[in-house]
PDB file of C-alpha atoms and ligand atoms in Angstrom:
ATOM      1  CA  UNK A 249     -37.359 -20.764 -56.374  1.00 95.00           C
ATOM      2  CA  UNK A 250     -40.078 -23.154 -55.348  1.00 97.00           C
ATOM      3  CA  UNK A 251     -41.995 -25.277 -58.095  1.00 98.00           C
ATOM      4  CA  UNK A 252     -45.612 -23.679 -58.306  1.00 98.00           C
ATOM      5  CA  UNK A 253     -48.118 -26.308 -58.149  1.00 98.00           C
ATOM      6  CA  UNK A 254     -51.351 -24.546 -59.173  1.00 98.00           C
ATOM      7  CA  UNK A 255     -54.911 -25.667 -59.254  1.00 98.00           C
ATOM      8  CA  UNK A 256     -57.547 -23.694 -61.537  1.00 98.00           C
ATOM      9  CA  UNK A 257     -60.938 -24.788 -60.312  1.00 98.00           C
ATOM     10  CA  UNK A 258     -62.565 -22.871 -62.936  1.00 98.00           C
ATOM     11  CA  UNK A 259     -66.393 -22.707 -62.564  1.00 98.00           C
ATOM     12  CA  UNK A 260     -66.568 -25.558 -60.096  1.00 98.00           C
ATOM     13  CA  UNK A 261     -67.469 -26.161 -56.469  1.00 98.00           C
ATOM     14  CA  UNK A 262     -69.904 -24.506 -54.049  1.00 98.00           C
ATOM     15  CA  UNK A 263     -68.514 -23.029 -50.871  1.00 98.00           C
ATOM     16  CA  UNK A 264     -68.965 -26.136 -48.908  1.00 98.00           C
ATOM     17  CA  UNK A 265     -67.199 -28.256 -51.628  1.00 98.00           C
ATOM     18  CA  UNK A 266     -64.350 -25.685 -51.837  1.00 98.00           C
ATOM     19  CA  UNK A 267     -63.814 -25.870 -48.040  1.00 98.00           C
ATOM     20  CA  UNK A 268     -63.921 -29.543 -48.138  1.00 98.00           C
ATOM     21  CA  UNK A 269     -61.386 -29.885 -50.968  1.00 98.00           C
ATOM     22  CA  UNK A 270     -59.018 -27.255 -49.446  1.00 98.00           C
ATOM     23  CA  UNK A 271     -59.118 -28.950 -46.017  1.00 97.00           C
ATOM     24  CA  UNK A 272     -58.500 -32.377 -47.570  1.00 98.00           C
ATOM     25  CA  UNK A 273     -55.659 -31.215 -49.594  1.00 98.00           C
ATOM     26  CA  UNK A 274     -54.023 -29.376 -46.790  1.00 97.00           C
ATOM     27  CA  UNK A 275     -54.421 -32.428 -44.513  1.00 96.00           C
ATOM     28  CA  UNK A 276     -52.997 -34.721 -47.095  1.00 96.00           C
ATOM     29  CA  UNK A 277     -49.915 -32.528 -47.661  1.00 96.00           C
ATOM     30  CA  UNK A 278     -48.846 -31.915 -44.095  1.00 90.00           C
ATOM     31  CA  UNK A 279     -45.344 -32.730 -45.061  1.00 86.00           C
ATOM     32  CA  UNK A 280     -44.868 -30.616 -48.301  1.00 89.00           C
ATOM     33  CA  UNK A 281     -41.548 -30.859 -49.862  1.00 93.00           C
ATOM     34  CA  UNK A 282     -39.391 -27.680 -49.491  1.00 94.00           C
ATOM     35  CA  UNK A 283     -39.105 -27.065 -53.106  1.00 96.00           C
ATOM     36  CA  UNK A 284     -43.001 -26.988 -53.784  1.00 97.00           C
ATOM     37  CA  UNK A 285     -45.787 -24.470 -53.153  1.00 98.00           C
ATOM     38  CA  UNK A 286     -49.449 -24.895 -53.804  1.00 98.00           C
ATOM     39  CA  UNK A 287     -51.754 -22.099 -55.288  1.00 98.00           C
ATOM     40  CA  UNK A 288     -55.474 -22.603 -55.637  1.00 98.00           C
ATOM     41  CA  UNK A 289     -57.334 -20.437 -58.066  1.00 98.00           C
ATOM     42  CA  UNK A 290     -60.905 -20.802 -56.665  1.00 98.00           C
ATOM     43  CA  UNK A 291     -64.077 -19.314 -57.705  1.00 98.00           C
ATOM     44  CA  UNK A 292     -64.965 -15.854 -56.215  1.00 98.00           C
ATOM     45  CA  UNK A 293     -67.708 -17.123 -54.066  1.00 98.00           C
ATOM     46  CA  UNK A 294     -65.441 -19.719 -52.352  1.00 98.00           C
ATOM     47  CA  UNK A 295     -62.305 -17.319 -51.796  1.00 98.00           C
ATOM     48  CA  UNK A 296     -63.147 -16.272 -48.284  1.00 98.00           C
ATOM     49  CA  UNK A 297     -63.855 -19.785 -47.114  1.00 98.00           C
ATOM     50  CA  UNK A 298     -60.581 -21.210 -48.648  1.00 98.00           C
ATOM     51  CA  UNK A 299     -58.749 -18.247 -47.223  1.00 98.00           C
ATOM     52  CA  UNK A 300     -60.040 -19.440 -43.758  1.00 97.00           C
ATOM     53  CA  UNK A 301     -58.724 -23.045 -44.495  1.00 97.00           C
ATOM     54  CA  UNK A 302     -55.381 -21.742 -45.725  1.00 96.00           C
ATOM     55  CA  UNK A 303     -54.779 -19.201 -42.781  1.00 94.00           C
ATOM     56  CA  UNK A 304     -51.432 -20.020 -41.171  1.00 91.00           C
ATOM     57  CA  UNK A 305     -50.652 -22.956 -43.628  1.00 93.00           C
ATOM     58  CA  UNK A 306     -47.337 -22.386 -44.942  1.00 92.00           C
ATOM     59  CA  UNK A 307     -47.007 -23.314 -48.570  1.00 95.00           C
ATOM     60  CA  UNK A 308     -50.680 -22.649 -49.582  1.00 97.00           C
ATOM     61  CA  UNK A 309     -51.830 -19.555 -51.371  1.00 98.00           C
ATOM     62  CA  UNK A 310     -55.165 -18.453 -52.825  1.00 98.00           C
ATOM     63  CA  UNK A 311     -55.841 -16.701 -56.062  1.00 98.00           C
ATOM     64  CA  UNK A 312     -58.622 -15.295 -58.247  1.00 98.00           C
ATOM     65  CA  UNK A 313     -59.134 -16.549 -61.719  1.00 98.00           C
ATOM     66  CA  UNK A 314     -59.666 -13.117 -63.277  1.00 98.00           C
ATOM     67  CA  UNK A 315     -59.380  -9.480 -62.369  1.00 98.00           C
ATOM     68  CA  UNK A 316     -60.265  -6.143 -63.809  1.00 98.00           C
ATOM     69  CA  UNK A 317     -57.889  -3.191 -64.407  1.00 98.00           C
ATOM     70  CA  UNK A 318     -59.562  -0.431 -62.371  1.00 98.00           C
ATOM     71  CA  UNK A 319     -59.908  -0.257 -58.567  1.00 96.00           C
ATOM     72  CA  UNK A 320     -63.498   0.679 -58.351  1.00 96.00           C
ATOM     73  CA  UNK A 321     -66.394   1.982 -60.415  1.00 97.00           C
ATOM     74  CA  UNK A 322     -69.209   1.319 -62.623  1.00 98.00           C
ATOM     75  CA  UNK A 323     -68.007  -2.079 -64.027  1.00 98.00           C
ATOM     76  CA  UNK A 324     -70.810  -4.530 -63.458  1.00 98.00           C
ATOM     77  CA  UNK A 325     -69.701  -8.054 -63.085  1.00 97.00           C
ATOM     78  CA  UNK A 326     -66.069  -7.271 -62.694  1.00 98.00           C
ATOM     79  CA  UNK A 327     -63.704  -7.704 -59.610  1.00 98.00           C
ATOM     80  CA  UNK A 328     -60.800  -5.374 -58.529  1.00 98.00           C
ATOM     81  CA  UNK A 329     -57.183  -6.360 -57.196  1.00 98.00           C
ATOM     82  CA  UNK A 330     -58.336  -4.811 -53.797  1.00 98.00           C
ATOM     83  CA  UNK A 331     -61.309  -7.003 -53.680  1.00 98.00           C
ATOM     84  CA  UNK A 332     -59.374 -10.090 -54.374  1.00 98.00           C
ATOM     85  CA  UNK A 333     -56.889  -9.142 -51.698  1.00 98.00           C
ATOM     86  CA  UNK A 334     -59.655  -8.295 -49.180  1.00 98.00           C
ATOM     87  CA  UNK A 335     -61.051 -11.982 -49.905  1.00 98.00           C
ATOM     88  CA  UNK A 336     -57.644 -13.451 -49.016  1.00 98.00           C
ATOM     89  CA  UNK A 337     -55.860 -13.701 -52.392  1.00 98.00           C
ATOM     90  CA  UNK A 338     -52.178 -13.094 -52.907  1.00 98.00           C
ATOM     91  CA  UNK A 339     -52.392 -14.455 -56.661  1.00 98.00           C
ATOM     92  CA  UNK A 340     -54.388 -14.012 -59.682  1.00 99.00           C
ATOM     93  CA  UNK A 341     -54.646 -15.484 -63.255  1.00 98.00           C
ATOM     94  CA  UNK A 342     -54.706 -13.341 -66.313  1.00 98.00           C
ATOM     95  CA  UNK A 343     -55.245 -14.247 -69.928  1.00 98.00           C
ATOM     96  CA  UNK A 344     -56.580 -17.848 -69.629  1.00 98.00           C
ATOM     97  CA  UNK A 345     -57.488 -19.267 -72.930  1.00 97.00           C
ATOM     98  CA  UNK A 346     -61.213 -19.509 -71.760  1.00 97.00           C
ATOM     99  CA  UNK A 347     -61.123 -15.765 -71.058  1.00 98.00           C
ATOM    100  CA  UNK A 348     -59.593 -15.083 -74.404  1.00 98.00           C
ATOM    101  CA  UNK A 349     -61.715 -17.334 -76.584  1.00 96.00           C
ATOM    102  CA  UNK A 350     -65.128 -17.267 -74.673  1.00 97.00           C
ATOM    103  CA  UNK A 351     -65.062 -13.790 -73.368  1.00 97.00           C
ATOM    104  CA  UNK A 352     -63.077 -12.204 -76.297  1.00 98.00           C
ATOM    105  CA  UNK A 353     -60.388 -10.689 -73.979  1.00 98.00           C
ATOM    106  CA  UNK A 354     -57.612  -9.131 -76.131  1.00 98.00           C
ATOM    107  CA  UNK A 355     -54.042  -9.387 -75.375  1.00 98.00           C
ATOM    108  CA  UNK A 356     -54.029  -5.570 -74.763  1.00 98.00           C
ATOM    109  CA  UNK A 357     -56.829  -5.741 -72.196  1.00 98.00           C
ATOM    110  CA  UNK A 358     -54.901  -8.778 -70.619  1.00 98.00           C
ATOM    111  CA  UNK A 359     -51.842  -6.661 -70.510  1.00 98.00           C
ATOM    112  CA  UNK A 360     -53.652  -3.798 -68.538  1.00 98.00           C
ATOM    113  CA  UNK A 361     -55.053  -6.248 -65.984  1.00 98.00           C
ATOM    114  CA  UNK A 362     -51.557  -8.004 -65.547  1.00 98.00           C
ATOM    115  CA  UNK A 363     -49.862  -4.577 -64.871  1.00 98.00           C
ATOM    116  CA  UNK A 364     -52.419  -3.215 -62.823  1.00 98.00           C
ATOM    117  CA  UNK A 365     -52.812  -6.364 -60.603  1.00 98.00           C
ATOM    118  CA  UNK A 366     -49.187  -6.309 -60.056  1.00 98.00           C
ATOM    119  CA  UNK A 367     -49.123  -2.678 -59.129  1.00 98.00           C
ATOM    120  CA  UNK A 368     -51.925  -3.391 -56.738  1.00 98.00           C
ATOM    121  CA  UNK A 369     -49.888  -6.124 -54.874  1.00 98.00           C
ATOM    122  CA  UNK A 370     -50.970  -9.353 -56.499  1.00 98.00           C
ATOM    123  CA  UNK A 371     -48.697 -11.888 -57.968  1.00 98.00           C
ATOM    124  CA  UNK A 372     -49.849 -12.678 -61.500  1.00 99.00           C
ATOM    125  CA  UNK A 373     -49.723 -15.843 -63.492  1.00 99.00           C
ATOM    126  CA  UNK A 374     -50.307 -14.632 -67.156  1.00 98.00           C
ATOM    127  CA  UNK A 375     -51.570 -17.548 -69.307  1.00 98.00           C
ATOM    128  CA  UNK A 376     -50.545 -17.953 -72.949  1.00 98.00           C
ATOM    129  CA  UNK A 377     -50.952 -20.607 -75.545  1.00 98.00           C
ATOM    130  CA  UNK A 378     -51.724 -21.397 -79.111  1.00 97.00           C
ATOM    131  CA  UNK A 379     -54.592 -23.217 -80.903  1.00 95.00           C
ATOM    132  CA  UNK A 380     -53.778 -26.343 -82.868  1.00 93.00           C
ATOM    133  CA  UNK A 381     -54.445 -24.467 -86.176  1.00 93.00           C
ATOM    134  CA  UNK A 382     -51.847 -21.817 -85.145  1.00 95.00           C
ATOM    135  CA  UNK A 383     -49.201 -24.488 -84.327  1.00 94.00           C
ATOM    136  CA  UNK A 384     -49.911 -26.492 -87.561  1.00 92.00           C
ATOM    137  CA  UNK A 385     -49.711 -23.242 -89.549  1.00 96.00           C
ATOM    138  CA  UNK A 386     -46.295 -22.529 -88.332  1.00 96.00           C
ATOM    139  CA  UNK A 387     -47.386 -19.467 -86.151  1.00 97.00           C
ATOM    140  CA  UNK A 388     -46.343 -20.808 -82.622  1.00 97.00           C
ATOM    141  CA  UNK A 389     -43.643 -18.321 -82.136  1.00 97.00           C
ATOM    142  CA  UNK A 390     -45.649 -15.310 -83.381  1.00 98.00           C
ATOM    143  CA  UNK A 391     -48.724 -16.054 -81.328  1.00 98.00           C
ATOM    144  CA  UNK A 392     -46.762 -16.682 -78.037  1.00 98.00           C
ATOM    145  CA  UNK A 393     -44.802 -13.497 -78.713  1.00 98.00           C
ATOM    146  CA  UNK A 394     -47.889 -11.518 -79.131  1.00 98.00           C
ATOM    147  CA  UNK A 395     -49.578 -12.797 -76.196  1.00 98.00           C
ATOM    148  CA  UNK A 396     -46.539 -12.638 -73.975  1.00 98.00           C
ATOM    149  CA  UNK A 397     -45.109  -9.134 -75.016  1.00 98.00           C
ATOM    150  CA  UNK A 398     -48.528  -7.542 -75.014  1.00 98.00           C
ATOM    151  CA  UNK A 399     -49.368  -9.378 -71.825  1.00 98.00           C
ATOM    152  CA  UNK A 400     -46.369  -7.661 -70.017  1.00 98.00           C
ATOM    153  CA  UNK A 401     -46.423  -4.417 -72.094  1.00 98.00           C
ATOM    154  CA  UNK A 402     -46.868  -2.224 -69.096  1.00 97.00           C
ATOM    155  CA  UNK A 403     -45.186  -4.187 -66.407  1.00 98.00           C
ATOM    156  CA  UNK A 404     -42.405  -2.634 -64.703  1.00 97.00           C
ATOM    157  CA  UNK A 405     -39.052  -3.495 -66.160  1.00 97.00           C
ATOM    158  CA  UNK A 406     -37.938  -4.312 -62.627  1.00 97.00           C
ATOM    159  CA  UNK A 407     -40.754  -6.769 -61.756  1.00 98.00           C
ATOM    160  CA  UNK A 408     -39.665  -9.281 -59.304  1.00 98.00           C
ATOM    161  CA  UNK A 409     -39.312 -12.802 -60.473  1.00 98.00           C
ATOM    162  CA  UNK A 410     -41.479 -13.989 -57.500  1.00 97.00           C
ATOM    163  CA  UNK A 411     -44.373 -11.768 -58.511  1.00 98.00           C
ATOM    164  CA  UNK A 412     -44.846 -12.784 -62.255  1.00 98.00           C
ATOM    165  CA  UNK A 413     -45.073 -16.322 -63.685  1.00 98.00           C
ATOM    166  CA  UNK A 414     -46.071 -17.392 -67.201  1.00 98.00           C
ATOM    167  CA  UNK A 415     -48.321 -20.404 -67.715  1.00 98.00           C
ATOM    168  CA  UNK A 416     -47.942 -21.932 -71.081  1.00 98.00           C
ATOM    169  CA  UNK A 417     -51.155 -23.816 -71.872  1.00 97.00           C
ATOM    170  CA  UNK A 418     -51.429 -25.082 -75.506  1.00 97.00           C
ATOM    171  CA  UNK A 419     -55.337 -24.607 -76.162  1.00 95.00           C
ATOM    172  CA  UNK A 420     -55.514 -28.072 -77.867  1.00 92.00           C
ATOM    173  CA  UNK A 421     -54.281 -29.690 -74.677  1.00 90.00           C
ATOM    174  CA  UNK A 422     -56.780 -28.083 -72.300  1.00 87.00           C
ATOM    175  CA  UNK A 423     -59.488 -30.296 -71.031  1.00 84.00           C
ATOM    176  CA  UNK A 424     -58.934 -32.559 -74.050  1.00 86.00           C
ATOM    177  CA  UNK A 425     -56.861 -35.334 -72.376  1.00 81.00           C
ATOM    178  CA  UNK A 426     -54.185 -34.526 -75.083  1.00 81.00           C
ATOM    179  CA  UNK A 427     -51.087 -33.549 -73.173  1.00 80.00           C
ATOM    180  CA  UNK A 428     -48.169 -31.981 -75.112  1.00 85.00           C
ATOM    181  CA  UNK A 429     -45.317 -34.360 -75.393  1.00 92.00           C
ATOM    182  CA  UNK A 430     -42.028 -33.784 -73.627  1.00 95.00           C
ATOM    183  CA  UNK A 431     -40.356 -32.590 -76.817  1.00 95.00           C
ATOM    184  CA  UNK A 432     -43.106 -30.117 -77.565  1.00 95.00           C
ATOM    185  CA  UNK A 433     -43.016 -28.825 -74.043  1.00 97.00           C
ATOM    186  CA  UNK A 434     -39.238 -28.558 -73.957  1.00 97.00           C
ATOM    187  CA  UNK A 435     -39.113 -26.680 -77.213  1.00 97.00           C
ATOM    188  CA  UNK A 436     -41.966 -24.338 -76.349  1.00 98.00           C
ATOM    189  CA  UNK A 437     -40.738 -23.641 -72.784  1.00 98.00           C
ATOM    190  CA  UNK A 438     -37.399 -22.722 -74.215  1.00 98.00           C
ATOM    191  CA  UNK A 439     -38.980 -20.421 -76.521  1.00 98.00           C
ATOM    192  CA  UNK A 440     -40.955 -18.653 -73.715  1.00 98.00           C
ATOM    193  CA  UNK A 441     -37.736 -18.412 -71.771  1.00 98.00           C
ATOM    194  CA  UNK A 442     -36.141 -16.742 -74.725  1.00 98.00           C
ATOM    195  CA  UNK A 443     -39.020 -14.350 -75.101  1.00 98.00           C
ATOM    196  CA  UNK A 444     -38.872 -13.539 -71.321  1.00 98.00           C
ATOM    197  CA  UNK A 445     -35.071 -12.942 -71.424  1.00 98.00           C
ATOM    198  CA  UNK A 446     -35.557 -10.519 -74.171  1.00 97.00           C
ATOM    199  CA  UNK A 447     -38.223  -8.660 -72.212  1.00 97.00           C
ATOM    200  CA  UNK A 448     -36.610  -8.785 -68.923  1.00 98.00           C
ATOM    201  CA  UNK A 449     -32.885  -9.216 -69.268  1.00 97.00           C
ATOM    202  CA  UNK A 450     -32.330  -9.613 -65.549  1.00 94.00           C
ATOM    203  CA  UNK A 451     -35.252 -11.586 -64.177  1.00 97.00           C
ATOM    204  CA  UNK A 452     -36.191 -13.338 -67.479  1.00 98.00           C
ATOM    205  CA  UNK A 453     -34.107 -16.300 -66.496  1.00 97.00           C
ATOM    206  CA  UNK A 454     -35.802 -16.934 -63.167  1.00 98.00           C
ATOM    207  CA  UNK A 455     -39.515 -15.895 -63.823  1.00 98.00           C
ATOM    208  CA  UNK A 456     -41.292 -19.237 -63.452  1.00 98.00           C
ATOM    209  CA  UNK A 457     -42.836 -20.890 -66.466  1.00 98.00           C
ATOM    210  CA  UNK A 458     -45.551 -23.336 -65.740  1.00 98.00           C
ATOM    211  CA  UNK A 459     -47.135 -25.971 -67.988  1.00 98.00           C
ATOM    212  CA  UNK A 460     -50.823 -26.498 -68.317  1.00 97.00           C
ATOM    213  CA  UNK A 461     -53.148 -28.767 -70.232  1.00 96.00           C
ATOM    214  CA  UNK A 462     -54.235 -32.190 -69.274  1.00 94.00           C
ATOM    215  CA  UNK A 463     -51.739 -32.504 -66.462  1.00 96.00           C
ATOM    216  CA  UNK A 464     -52.632 -35.712 -64.449  1.00 97.00           C
ATOM    217  CA  UNK A 465     -51.143 -37.707 -61.583  1.00 98.00           C
ATOM    218  CA  UNK A 466     -49.642 -40.154 -64.183  1.00 97.00           C
ATOM    219  CA  UNK A 467     -47.842 -37.517 -66.375  1.00 96.00           C
ATOM    220  CA  UNK A 468     -46.963 -34.935 -63.761  1.00 97.00           C
ATOM    221  CA  UNK A 469     -43.558 -36.328 -62.703  1.00 97.00           C
ATOM    222  CA  UNK A 470     -42.333 -36.400 -66.243  1.00 97.00           C
ATOM    223  CA  UNK A 471     -43.506 -32.855 -67.063  1.00 97.00           C
ATOM    224  CA  UNK A 472     -42.173 -31.283 -63.808  1.00 97.00           C
ATOM    225  CA  UNK A 473     -38.606 -32.433 -64.275  1.00 97.00           C
ATOM    226  CA  UNK A 474     -38.329 -31.029 -67.924  1.00 98.00           C
ATOM    227  CA  UNK A 475     -36.048 -28.075 -68.205  1.00 97.00           C
ATOM    228  CA  UNK A 476     -37.670 -24.673 -68.036  1.00 98.00           C
ATOM    229  CA  UNK A 477     -40.726 -26.312 -66.417  1.00 98.00           C
ATOM    230  CA  UNK A 478     -41.102 -24.403 -63.017  1.00 98.00           C
ATOM    231  CA  UNK A 479     -44.520 -25.539 -62.142  1.00 98.00           C
ATOM    232  CA  UNK A 480     -47.814 -26.796 -63.453  1.00 98.00           C
ATOM    233  CA  UNK A 481     -51.345 -25.305 -63.815  1.00 98.00           C
ATOM    234  CA  UNK A 482     -53.970 -28.143 -63.357  1.00 98.00           C
ATOM    235  CA  UNK A 483     -57.646 -27.892 -64.244  1.00 98.00           C
ATOM    236  CA  UNK A 484     -59.783 -31.031 -64.302  1.00 97.00           C
ATOM    237  CA  UNK A 485     -57.383 -33.212 -62.323  1.00 98.00           C
ATOM    238  CA  UNK A 486     -57.209 -30.494 -59.437  1.00 98.00           C
ATOM    239  CA  UNK A 487     -60.932 -30.798 -58.602  1.00 98.00           C
ATOM    240  CA  UNK A 488     -60.204 -34.044 -56.699  1.00 98.00           C
ATOM    241  CA  UNK A 489     -57.886 -33.455 -53.751  1.00 98.00           C
ATOM    242  CA  UNK A 490     -56.286 -36.982 -53.835  1.00 98.00           C
ATOM    243  CA  UNK A 491     -55.296 -36.470 -57.474  1.00 98.00           C
ATOM    244  CA  UNK A 492     -54.039 -32.887 -56.910  1.00 98.00           C
ATOM    245  CA  UNK A 493     -52.038 -34.200 -53.958  1.00 98.00           C
ATOM    246  CA  UNK A 494     -50.220 -36.777 -56.208  1.00 97.00           C
ATOM    247  CA  UNK A 495     -49.564 -34.038 -58.807  1.00 98.00           C
ATOM    248  CA  UNK A 496     -48.137 -31.791 -56.017  1.00 98.00           C
ATOM    249  CA  UNK A 497     -45.843 -34.644 -54.746  1.00 97.00           C
ATOM    250  CA  UNK A 498     -44.845 -35.769 -58.402  1.00 95.00           C
TER     251      UNK A 498
HETATM  252  P1  PGA B 167     -56.859 -28.970 -67.868  1.00 76.56           P
HETATM  253  O1  PGA B 167     -56.990 -27.379 -67.591  1.00 76.56           O
HETATM  254  O2  PGA B 167     -55.900 -29.383 -66.810  1.00 76.56           O
HETATM  255  O3  PGA B 167     -58.348 -29.460 -67.410  1.00 76.56           O
HETATM  256  O4  PGA B 167     -56.542 -29.402 -69.110  1.00 76.56           O
HETATM  257  C1  PGA B 167     -55.853 -26.631 -67.509  1.00 76.56           C
HETATM  258  C2  PGA B 167     -56.267 -25.233 -67.484  1.00 76.56           C
HETATM  259  O5  PGA B 167     -57.170 -24.837 -68.236  1.00 76.56           O
HETATM  260  O6  PGA B 167     -55.686 -24.402 -66.750  1.00 76.56           O
END
């Protein structure tokens, strides 16, 4: 399977800025390596514009940064999988640590979104990760197990390995410039792989595991070649098209 080189633009970029970034990135990656694909998780207001830029461009996909677990109704401020698809998305993120910490999303709620979005035809990247306190307190495995197992609790046992991905993002490495070292990434991705195989004995070996947390052009090539690293989820360094291009080609 291709390595998934994903950009999380978070709450950045107006429509014009998003169009410009998407167009620059596409033009600069006209010869994308066969083993790479790019997914941009753009803000809602820029999705339709990015979809226009991506139309017919092989290897580029679009995703929402969040989704709700109902298809319509009185849920002010929320967005449904059908709305994301209508805006041109094929992908969505669930469980980003900022959603968990700032917006108090529980693993149970994230699990509902994950299962519903998959059922509605979106490819889901479920984000999991521990805080520094949890890691230093010896709780790494229990935290990741809770987030992963509850996050996929209602997912069909036969889910396709191309529809579900896990992004391991240690909270202490997000936006801090503090990247996890190769040993920490290797150990933790092996642990996530073990949890995935326990839950999905068939596809658990091939469901992609992305690393995220201060990925930059100068550390991406080391990270992407590690065992069980099947892609990256890039925040800050993805906002600049030239830097995202270097990461995609790392
Ligand atoms: P960062 O963010 O690359 O800025 O650390 C990653 C993320 O939050 O997905």
